[in-house]
PDB file of C-alpha atoms in Angstrom:
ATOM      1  CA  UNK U   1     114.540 105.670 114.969  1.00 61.00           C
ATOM      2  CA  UNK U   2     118.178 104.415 115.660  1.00 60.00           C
ATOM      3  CA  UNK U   3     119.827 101.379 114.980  1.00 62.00           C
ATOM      4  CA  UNK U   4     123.354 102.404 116.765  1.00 58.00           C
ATOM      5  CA  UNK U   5     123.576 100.181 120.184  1.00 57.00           C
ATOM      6  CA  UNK U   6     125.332 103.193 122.145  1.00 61.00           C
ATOM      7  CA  UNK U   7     122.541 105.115 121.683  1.00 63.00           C
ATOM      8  CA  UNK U   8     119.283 105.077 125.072  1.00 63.00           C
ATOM      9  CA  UNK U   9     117.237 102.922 124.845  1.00 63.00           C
ATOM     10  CA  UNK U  10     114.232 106.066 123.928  1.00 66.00           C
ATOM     11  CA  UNK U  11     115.748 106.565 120.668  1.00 69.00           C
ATOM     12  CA  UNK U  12     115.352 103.041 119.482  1.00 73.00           C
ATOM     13  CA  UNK U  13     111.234 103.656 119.999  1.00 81.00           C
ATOM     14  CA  UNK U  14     108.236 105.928 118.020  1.00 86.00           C
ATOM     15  CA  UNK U  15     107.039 107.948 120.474  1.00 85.00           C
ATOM     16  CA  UNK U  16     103.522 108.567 120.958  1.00 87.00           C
ATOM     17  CA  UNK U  17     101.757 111.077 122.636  1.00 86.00           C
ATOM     18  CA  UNK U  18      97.834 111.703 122.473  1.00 84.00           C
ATOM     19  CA  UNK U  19      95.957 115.004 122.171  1.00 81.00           C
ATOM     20  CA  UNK U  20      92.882 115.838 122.774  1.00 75.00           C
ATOM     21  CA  UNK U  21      91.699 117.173 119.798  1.00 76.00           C
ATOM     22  CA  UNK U  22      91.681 113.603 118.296  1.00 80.00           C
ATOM     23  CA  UNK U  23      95.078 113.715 117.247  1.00 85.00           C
ATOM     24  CA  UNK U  24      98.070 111.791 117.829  1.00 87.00           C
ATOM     25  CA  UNK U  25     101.452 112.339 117.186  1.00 88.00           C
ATOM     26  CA  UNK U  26     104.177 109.726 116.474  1.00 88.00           C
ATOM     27  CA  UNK U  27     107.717 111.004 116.632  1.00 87.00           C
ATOM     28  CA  UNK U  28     111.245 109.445 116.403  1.00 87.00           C
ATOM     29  CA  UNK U  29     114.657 110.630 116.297  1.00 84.00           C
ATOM     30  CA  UNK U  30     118.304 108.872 116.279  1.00 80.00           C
ATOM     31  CA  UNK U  31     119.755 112.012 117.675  1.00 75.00           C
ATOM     32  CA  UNK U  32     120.412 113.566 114.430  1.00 77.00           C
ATOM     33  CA  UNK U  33     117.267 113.751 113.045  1.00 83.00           C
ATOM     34  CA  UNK U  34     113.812 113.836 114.071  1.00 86.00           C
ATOM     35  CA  UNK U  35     110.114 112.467 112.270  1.00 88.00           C
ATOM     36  CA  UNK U  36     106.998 113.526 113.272  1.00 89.00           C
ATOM     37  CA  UNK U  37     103.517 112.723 112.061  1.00 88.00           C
ATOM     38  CA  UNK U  38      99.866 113.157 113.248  1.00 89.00           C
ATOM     39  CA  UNK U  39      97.266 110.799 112.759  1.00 86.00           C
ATOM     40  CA  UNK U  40      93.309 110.381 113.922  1.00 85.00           C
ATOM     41  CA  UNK U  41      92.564 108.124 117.182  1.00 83.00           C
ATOM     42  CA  UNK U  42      89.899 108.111 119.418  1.00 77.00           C
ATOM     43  CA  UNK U  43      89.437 106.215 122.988  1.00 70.00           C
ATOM     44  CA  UNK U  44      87.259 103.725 122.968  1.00 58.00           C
ATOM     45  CA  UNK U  45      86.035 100.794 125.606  1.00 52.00           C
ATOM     46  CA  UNK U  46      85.258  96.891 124.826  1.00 50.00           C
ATOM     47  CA  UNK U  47      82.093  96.968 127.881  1.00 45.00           C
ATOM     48  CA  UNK U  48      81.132 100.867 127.177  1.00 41.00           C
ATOM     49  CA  UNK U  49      81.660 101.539 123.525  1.00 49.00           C
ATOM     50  CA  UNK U  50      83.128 105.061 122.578  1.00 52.00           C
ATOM     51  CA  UNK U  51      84.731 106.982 125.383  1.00 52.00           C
ATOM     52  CA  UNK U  52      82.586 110.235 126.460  1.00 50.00           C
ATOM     53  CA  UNK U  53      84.857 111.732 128.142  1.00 52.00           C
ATOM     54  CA  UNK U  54      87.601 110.696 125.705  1.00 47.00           C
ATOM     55  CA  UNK U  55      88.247 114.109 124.668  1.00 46.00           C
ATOM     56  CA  UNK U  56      89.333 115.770 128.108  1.00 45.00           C
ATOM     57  CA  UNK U  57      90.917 112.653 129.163  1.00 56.00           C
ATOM     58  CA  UNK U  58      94.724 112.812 129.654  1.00 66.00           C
ATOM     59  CA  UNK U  59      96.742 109.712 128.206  1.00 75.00           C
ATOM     60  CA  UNK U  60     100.492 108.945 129.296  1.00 78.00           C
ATOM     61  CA  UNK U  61     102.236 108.902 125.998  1.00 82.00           C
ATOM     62  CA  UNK U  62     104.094 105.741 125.409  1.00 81.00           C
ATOM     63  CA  UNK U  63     106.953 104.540 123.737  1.00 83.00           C
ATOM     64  CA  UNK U  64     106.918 101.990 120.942  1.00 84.00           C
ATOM     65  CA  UNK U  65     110.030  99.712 119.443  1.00 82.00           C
ATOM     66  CA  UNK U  66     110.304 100.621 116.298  1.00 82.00           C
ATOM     67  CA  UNK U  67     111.228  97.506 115.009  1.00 81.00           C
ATOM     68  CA  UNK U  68     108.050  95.507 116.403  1.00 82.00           C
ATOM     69  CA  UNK U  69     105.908  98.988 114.542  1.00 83.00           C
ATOM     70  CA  UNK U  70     107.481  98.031 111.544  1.00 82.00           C
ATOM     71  CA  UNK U  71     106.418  95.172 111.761  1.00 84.00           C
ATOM     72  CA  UNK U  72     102.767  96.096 112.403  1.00 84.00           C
ATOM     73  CA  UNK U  73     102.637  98.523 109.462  1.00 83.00           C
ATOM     74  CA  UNK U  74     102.998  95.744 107.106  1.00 85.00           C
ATOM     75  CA  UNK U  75     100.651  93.275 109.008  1.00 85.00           C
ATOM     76  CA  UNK U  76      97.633  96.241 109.075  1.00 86.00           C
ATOM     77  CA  UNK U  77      98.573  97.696 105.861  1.00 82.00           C
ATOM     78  CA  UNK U  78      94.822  97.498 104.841  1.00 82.00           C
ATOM     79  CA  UNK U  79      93.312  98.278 107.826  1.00 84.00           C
ATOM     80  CA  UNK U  80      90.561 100.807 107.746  1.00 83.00           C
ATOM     81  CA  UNK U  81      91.725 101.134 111.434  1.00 84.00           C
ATOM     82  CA  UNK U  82      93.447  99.222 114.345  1.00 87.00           C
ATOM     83  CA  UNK U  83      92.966  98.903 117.744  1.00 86.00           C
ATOM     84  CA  UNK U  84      95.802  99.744 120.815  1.00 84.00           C
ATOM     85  CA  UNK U  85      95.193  98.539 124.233  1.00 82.00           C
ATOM     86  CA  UNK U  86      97.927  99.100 126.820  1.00 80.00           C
ATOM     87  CA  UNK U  87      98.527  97.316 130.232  1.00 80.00           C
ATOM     88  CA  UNK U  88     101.716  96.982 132.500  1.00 79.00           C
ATOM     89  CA  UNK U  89     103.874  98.239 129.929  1.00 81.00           C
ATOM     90  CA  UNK U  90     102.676  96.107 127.419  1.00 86.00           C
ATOM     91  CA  UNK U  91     101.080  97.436 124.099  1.00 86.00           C
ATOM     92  CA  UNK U  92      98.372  95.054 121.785  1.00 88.00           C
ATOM     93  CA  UNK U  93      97.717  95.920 118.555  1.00 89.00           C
ATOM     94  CA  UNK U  94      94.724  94.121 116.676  1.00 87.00           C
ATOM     95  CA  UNK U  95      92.022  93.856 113.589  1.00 88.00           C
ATOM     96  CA  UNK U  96      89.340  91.676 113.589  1.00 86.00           C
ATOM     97  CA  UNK U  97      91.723  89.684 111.322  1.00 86.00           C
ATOM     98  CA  UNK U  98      95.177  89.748 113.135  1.00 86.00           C
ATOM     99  CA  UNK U  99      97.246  90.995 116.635  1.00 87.00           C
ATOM    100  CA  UNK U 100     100.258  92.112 117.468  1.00 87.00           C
ATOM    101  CA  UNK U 101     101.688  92.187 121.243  1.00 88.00           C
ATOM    102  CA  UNK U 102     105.157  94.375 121.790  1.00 87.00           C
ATOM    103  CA  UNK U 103     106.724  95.542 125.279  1.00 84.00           C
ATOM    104  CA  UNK U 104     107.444  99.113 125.517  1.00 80.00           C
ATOM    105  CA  UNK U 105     110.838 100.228 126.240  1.00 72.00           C
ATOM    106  CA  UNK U 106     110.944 101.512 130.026  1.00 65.00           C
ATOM    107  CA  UNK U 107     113.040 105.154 128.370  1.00 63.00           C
ATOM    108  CA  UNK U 108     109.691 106.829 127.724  1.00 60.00           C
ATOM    109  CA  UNK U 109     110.792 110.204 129.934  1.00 59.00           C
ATOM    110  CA  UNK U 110     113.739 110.269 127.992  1.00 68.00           C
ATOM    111  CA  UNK U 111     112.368 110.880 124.626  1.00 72.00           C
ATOM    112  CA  UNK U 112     113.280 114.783 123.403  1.00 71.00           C
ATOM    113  CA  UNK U 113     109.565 115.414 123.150  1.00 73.00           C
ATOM    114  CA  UNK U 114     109.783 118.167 125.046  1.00 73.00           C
ATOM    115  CA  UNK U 115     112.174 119.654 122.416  1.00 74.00           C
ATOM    116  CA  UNK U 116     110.443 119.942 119.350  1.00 74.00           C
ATOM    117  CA  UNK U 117     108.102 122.424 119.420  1.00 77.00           C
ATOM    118  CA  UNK U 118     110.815 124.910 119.639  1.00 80.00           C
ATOM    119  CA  UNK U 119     112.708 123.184 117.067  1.00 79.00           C
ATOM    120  CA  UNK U 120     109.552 122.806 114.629  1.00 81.00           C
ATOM    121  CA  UNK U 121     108.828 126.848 115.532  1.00 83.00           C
ATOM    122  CA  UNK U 122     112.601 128.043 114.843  1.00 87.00           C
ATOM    123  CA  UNK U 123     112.846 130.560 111.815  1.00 88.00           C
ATOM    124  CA  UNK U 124     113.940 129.027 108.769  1.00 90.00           C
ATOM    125  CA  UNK U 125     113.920 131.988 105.723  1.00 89.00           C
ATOM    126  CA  UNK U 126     116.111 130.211 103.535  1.00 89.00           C
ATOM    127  CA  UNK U 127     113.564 127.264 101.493  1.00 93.00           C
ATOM    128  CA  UNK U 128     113.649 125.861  98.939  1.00 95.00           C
ATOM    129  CA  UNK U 129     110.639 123.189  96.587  1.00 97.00           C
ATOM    130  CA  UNK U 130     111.541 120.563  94.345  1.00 97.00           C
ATOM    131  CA  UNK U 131     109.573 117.512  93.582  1.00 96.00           C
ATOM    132  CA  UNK U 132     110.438 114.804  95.110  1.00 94.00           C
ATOM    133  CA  UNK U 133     111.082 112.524  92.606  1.00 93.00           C
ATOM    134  CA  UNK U 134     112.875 114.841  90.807  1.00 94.00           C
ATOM    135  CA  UNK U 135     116.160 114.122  93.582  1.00 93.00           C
ATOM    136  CA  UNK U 136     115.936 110.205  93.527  1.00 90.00           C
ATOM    137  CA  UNK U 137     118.324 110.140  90.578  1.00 88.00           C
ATOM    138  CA  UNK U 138     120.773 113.060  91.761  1.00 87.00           C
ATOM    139  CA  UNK U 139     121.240 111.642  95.187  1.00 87.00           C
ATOM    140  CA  UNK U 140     121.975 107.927  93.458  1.00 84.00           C
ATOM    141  CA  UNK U 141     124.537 109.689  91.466  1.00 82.00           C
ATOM    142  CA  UNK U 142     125.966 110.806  94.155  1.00 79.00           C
ATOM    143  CA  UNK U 143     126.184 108.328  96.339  1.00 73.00           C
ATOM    144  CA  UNK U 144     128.091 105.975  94.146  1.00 76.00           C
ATOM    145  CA  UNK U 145     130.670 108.596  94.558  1.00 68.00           C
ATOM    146  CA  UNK U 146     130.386 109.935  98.349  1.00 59.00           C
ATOM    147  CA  UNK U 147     132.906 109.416 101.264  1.00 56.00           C
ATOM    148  CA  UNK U 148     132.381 106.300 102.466  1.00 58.00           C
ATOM    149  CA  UNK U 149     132.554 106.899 106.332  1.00 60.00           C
ATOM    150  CA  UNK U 150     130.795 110.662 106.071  1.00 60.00           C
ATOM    151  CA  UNK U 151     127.995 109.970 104.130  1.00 79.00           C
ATOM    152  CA  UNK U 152     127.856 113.625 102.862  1.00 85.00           C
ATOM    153  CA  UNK U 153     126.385 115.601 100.180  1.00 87.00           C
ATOM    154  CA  UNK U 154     126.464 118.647  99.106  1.00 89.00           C
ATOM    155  CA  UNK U 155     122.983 120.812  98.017  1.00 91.00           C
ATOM    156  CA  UNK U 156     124.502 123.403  96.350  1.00 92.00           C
ATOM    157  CA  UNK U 157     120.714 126.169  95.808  1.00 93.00           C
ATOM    158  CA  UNK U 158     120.536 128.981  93.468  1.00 94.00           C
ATOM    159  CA  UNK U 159     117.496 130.739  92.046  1.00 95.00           C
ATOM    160  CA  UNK U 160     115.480 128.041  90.099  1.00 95.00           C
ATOM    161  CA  UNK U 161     117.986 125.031  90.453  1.00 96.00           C
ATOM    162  CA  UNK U 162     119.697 122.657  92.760  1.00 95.00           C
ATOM    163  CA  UNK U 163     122.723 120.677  92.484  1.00 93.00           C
ATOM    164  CA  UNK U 164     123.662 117.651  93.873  1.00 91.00           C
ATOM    165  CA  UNK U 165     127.158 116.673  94.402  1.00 88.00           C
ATOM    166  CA  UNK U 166     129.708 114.181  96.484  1.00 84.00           C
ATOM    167  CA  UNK U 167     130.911 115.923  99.370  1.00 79.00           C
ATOM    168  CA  UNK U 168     134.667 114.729 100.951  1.00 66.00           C
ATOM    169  CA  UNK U 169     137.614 112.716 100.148  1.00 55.00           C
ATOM    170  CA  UNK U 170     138.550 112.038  96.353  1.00 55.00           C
ATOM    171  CA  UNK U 171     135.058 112.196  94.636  1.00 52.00           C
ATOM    172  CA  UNK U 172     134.404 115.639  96.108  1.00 54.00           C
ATOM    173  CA  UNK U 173     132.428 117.518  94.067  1.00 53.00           C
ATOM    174  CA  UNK U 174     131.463 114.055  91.814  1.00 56.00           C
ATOM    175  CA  UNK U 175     128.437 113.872  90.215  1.00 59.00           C
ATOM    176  CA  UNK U 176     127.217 117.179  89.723  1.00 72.00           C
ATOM    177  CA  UNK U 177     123.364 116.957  88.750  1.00 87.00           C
ATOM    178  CA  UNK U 178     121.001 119.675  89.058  1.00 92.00           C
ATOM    179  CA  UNK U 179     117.351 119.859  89.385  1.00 95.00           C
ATOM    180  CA  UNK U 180     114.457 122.237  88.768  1.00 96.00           C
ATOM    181  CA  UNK U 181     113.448 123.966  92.103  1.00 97.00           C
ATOM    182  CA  UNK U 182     111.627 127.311  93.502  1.00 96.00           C
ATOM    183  CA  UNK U 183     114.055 129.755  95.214  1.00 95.00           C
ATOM    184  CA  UNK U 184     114.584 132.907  95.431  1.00 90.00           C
ATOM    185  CA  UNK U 185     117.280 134.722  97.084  1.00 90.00           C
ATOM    186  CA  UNK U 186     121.358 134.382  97.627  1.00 90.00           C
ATOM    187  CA  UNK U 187     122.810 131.265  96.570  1.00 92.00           C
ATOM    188  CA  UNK U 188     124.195 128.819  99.242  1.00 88.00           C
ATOM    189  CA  UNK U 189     125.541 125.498  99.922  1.00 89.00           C
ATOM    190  CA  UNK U 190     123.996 122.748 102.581  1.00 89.00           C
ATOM    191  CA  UNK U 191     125.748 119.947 103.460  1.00 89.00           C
ATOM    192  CA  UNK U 192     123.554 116.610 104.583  1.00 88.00           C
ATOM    193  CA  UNK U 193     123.882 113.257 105.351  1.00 87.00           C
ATOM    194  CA  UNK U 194     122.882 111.194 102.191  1.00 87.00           C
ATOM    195  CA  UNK U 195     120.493 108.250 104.096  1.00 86.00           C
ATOM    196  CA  UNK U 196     118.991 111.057 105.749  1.00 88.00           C
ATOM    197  CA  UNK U 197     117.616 112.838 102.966  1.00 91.00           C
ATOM    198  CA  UNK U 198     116.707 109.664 101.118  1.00 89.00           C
ATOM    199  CA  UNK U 199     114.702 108.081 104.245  1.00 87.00           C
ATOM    200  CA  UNK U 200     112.819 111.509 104.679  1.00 90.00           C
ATOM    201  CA  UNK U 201     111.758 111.800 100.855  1.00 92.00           C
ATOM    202  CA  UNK U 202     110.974 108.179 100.942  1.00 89.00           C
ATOM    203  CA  UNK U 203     108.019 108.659 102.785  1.00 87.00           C
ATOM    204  CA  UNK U 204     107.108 112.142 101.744  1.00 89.00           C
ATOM    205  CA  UNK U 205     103.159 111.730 100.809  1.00 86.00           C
ATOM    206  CA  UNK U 206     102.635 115.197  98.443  1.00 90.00           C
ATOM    207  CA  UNK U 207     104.694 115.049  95.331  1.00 94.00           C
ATOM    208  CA  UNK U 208     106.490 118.451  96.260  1.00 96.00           C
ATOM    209  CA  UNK U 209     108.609 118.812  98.988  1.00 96.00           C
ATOM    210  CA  UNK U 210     110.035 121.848 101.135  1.00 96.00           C
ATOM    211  CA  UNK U 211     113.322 122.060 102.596  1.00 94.00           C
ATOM    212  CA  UNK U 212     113.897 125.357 105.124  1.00 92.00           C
ATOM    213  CA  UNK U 213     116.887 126.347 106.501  1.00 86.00           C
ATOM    214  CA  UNK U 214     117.907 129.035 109.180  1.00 84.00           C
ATOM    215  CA  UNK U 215     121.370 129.993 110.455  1.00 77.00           C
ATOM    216  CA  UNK U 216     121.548 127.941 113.444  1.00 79.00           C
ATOM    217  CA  UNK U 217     122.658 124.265 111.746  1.00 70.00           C
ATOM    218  CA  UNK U 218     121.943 122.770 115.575  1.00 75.00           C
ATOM    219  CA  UNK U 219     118.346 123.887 114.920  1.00 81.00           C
ATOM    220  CA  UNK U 220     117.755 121.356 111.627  1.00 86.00           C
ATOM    221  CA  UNK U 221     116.559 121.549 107.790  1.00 89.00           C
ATOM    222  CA  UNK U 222     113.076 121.155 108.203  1.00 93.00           C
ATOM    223  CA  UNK U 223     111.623 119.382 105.576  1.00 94.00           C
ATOM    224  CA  UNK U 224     107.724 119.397 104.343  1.00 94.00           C
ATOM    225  CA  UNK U 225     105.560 118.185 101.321  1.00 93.00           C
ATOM    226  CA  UNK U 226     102.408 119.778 100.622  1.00 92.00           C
ATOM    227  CA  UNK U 227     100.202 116.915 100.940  1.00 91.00           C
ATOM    228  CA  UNK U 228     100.199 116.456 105.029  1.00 90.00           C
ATOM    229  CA  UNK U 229     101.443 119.600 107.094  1.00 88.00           C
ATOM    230  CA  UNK U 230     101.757 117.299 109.788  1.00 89.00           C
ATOM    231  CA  UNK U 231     104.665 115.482 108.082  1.00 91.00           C
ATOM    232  CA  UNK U 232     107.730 116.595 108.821  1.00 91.00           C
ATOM    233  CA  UNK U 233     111.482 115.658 109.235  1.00 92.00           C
ATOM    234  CA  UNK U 234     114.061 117.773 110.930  1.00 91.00           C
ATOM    235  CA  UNK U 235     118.130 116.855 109.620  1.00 91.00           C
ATOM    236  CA  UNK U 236     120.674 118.360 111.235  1.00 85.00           C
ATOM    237  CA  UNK U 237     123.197 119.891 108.923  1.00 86.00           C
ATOM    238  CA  UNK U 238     126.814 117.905 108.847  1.00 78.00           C
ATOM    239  CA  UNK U 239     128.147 121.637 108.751  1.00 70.00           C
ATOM    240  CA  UNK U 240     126.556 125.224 108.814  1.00 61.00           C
ATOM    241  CA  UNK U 241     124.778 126.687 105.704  1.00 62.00           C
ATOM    242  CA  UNK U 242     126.790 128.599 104.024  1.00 64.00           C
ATOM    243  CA  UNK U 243     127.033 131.245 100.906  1.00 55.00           C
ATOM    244  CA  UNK U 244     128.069 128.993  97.676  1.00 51.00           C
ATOM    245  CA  UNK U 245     131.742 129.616  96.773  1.00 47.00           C
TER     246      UNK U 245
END
């Protein structure tokens, strides 16, 4: 989610909208990146018990602050599972051991939900699998050395390695450490936001993780691990991919 003041109000939230296979999907996005991930729910009534109808039932989505979800991911951190009731825009989280109450932002129609199915379809031919873990130290390396107001990085991919350098001003091209990964096909250079990548592989569950690229920069590097398929972060490219030099 954001933390830039200009930005509406929607992009401050996690949006959440429920399906009716059981699943729900929490998404965010500070305009330049999206997150999405899916996890189990089910409805469920204090007087009636489990909802019977709870599976053709439709369910507003509804917007959370992010800051306040934060907040309840540490307090329910061992929660087997927590409970969400929502009234007059007001959302109550609780455990048999703790609550949580949070107002919803009134910008839930102007989340980009609508957007990302196309986005999360779009061809992407160009990927590339590294372990995560393996990029922690690269992308250290090179931020000690990146522009200061850009942020940038450069992937540089080839068959069987990447390589991680500064990007802009006098430390372009700085630090210069390369990785194991799985490609195959025409080298070519990508050129990301630093934060971005780190936030995204932060939470990255598997211990491999996918980045896919297309043409279209607008359209995002969609990244993947292959421990949840329904983890995924979308970056928007701070400049087209391009063949490496």
């Amino acid at each position: 989610a954001s933390r830039n003041e200009k930005q509406p109000a929607a992009y401050f939230g996690v949006h959440v909208s429920f399906g009716a296979d059981g699943t729900a999907t929490l998404g965010a996005t500070d305009g330049t990146r999206f997150a999405s991930q899916d996890i189990e729910w089910s409805s469920f009534d204090e007087q009636f018990g489990q909802d019977p109808e709870w599976g053709t039932r439709q369910i507003d989505p509804v917007l959370l602050p992010a800051s306040a979800l934060l907040e309840a991911a540490d307090s329910f951190a061992v929660a087997e599972a927590v409970e969400m009731g929502m009234a007059g825009g007001v959302v109550a989280l609780r455990t048999p051991e703790r609550s949580l109450t949070m107002v919803m932002p009134a910008e839930v129609g102007k989340f980009p939900a609508g957007a990302l199915p196309a986005l999360w379809a779009y061809e992407r031919p160009m990927a590339v699998t590294f372990r995560a873990k393996d990029m922690v130290l690269p992308l250290r390396r090179a931020d000690q050395l990146k522009h200061a107001e850009t942020e940038a990085i450069t992937l540089a991919v080839s068959e069987g390695s990447i390589a991680v350098t500064a990007h802009g001003g006098e430390a372009a091209g700085a630090g210069g450490d390369t990785l194991d990964a799985e490609y195959e096909g025409e080298p070519f250079e990508i050129i990301l936001k630093s934060p971005n990548l780190h936030t995204a592989l932060a939470t990255a569950r598997g211990e491999n993780v996918t980045l896919a690229f297309g043409a279209e920069a607008r359209k995002g590097a969609l990244i993947t691990d292959d421990a949840d398929s329904t983890w995924r972060h979308l970056i928007v490219p701070l400049r087209p991919v391009g063949g490496t030099k």
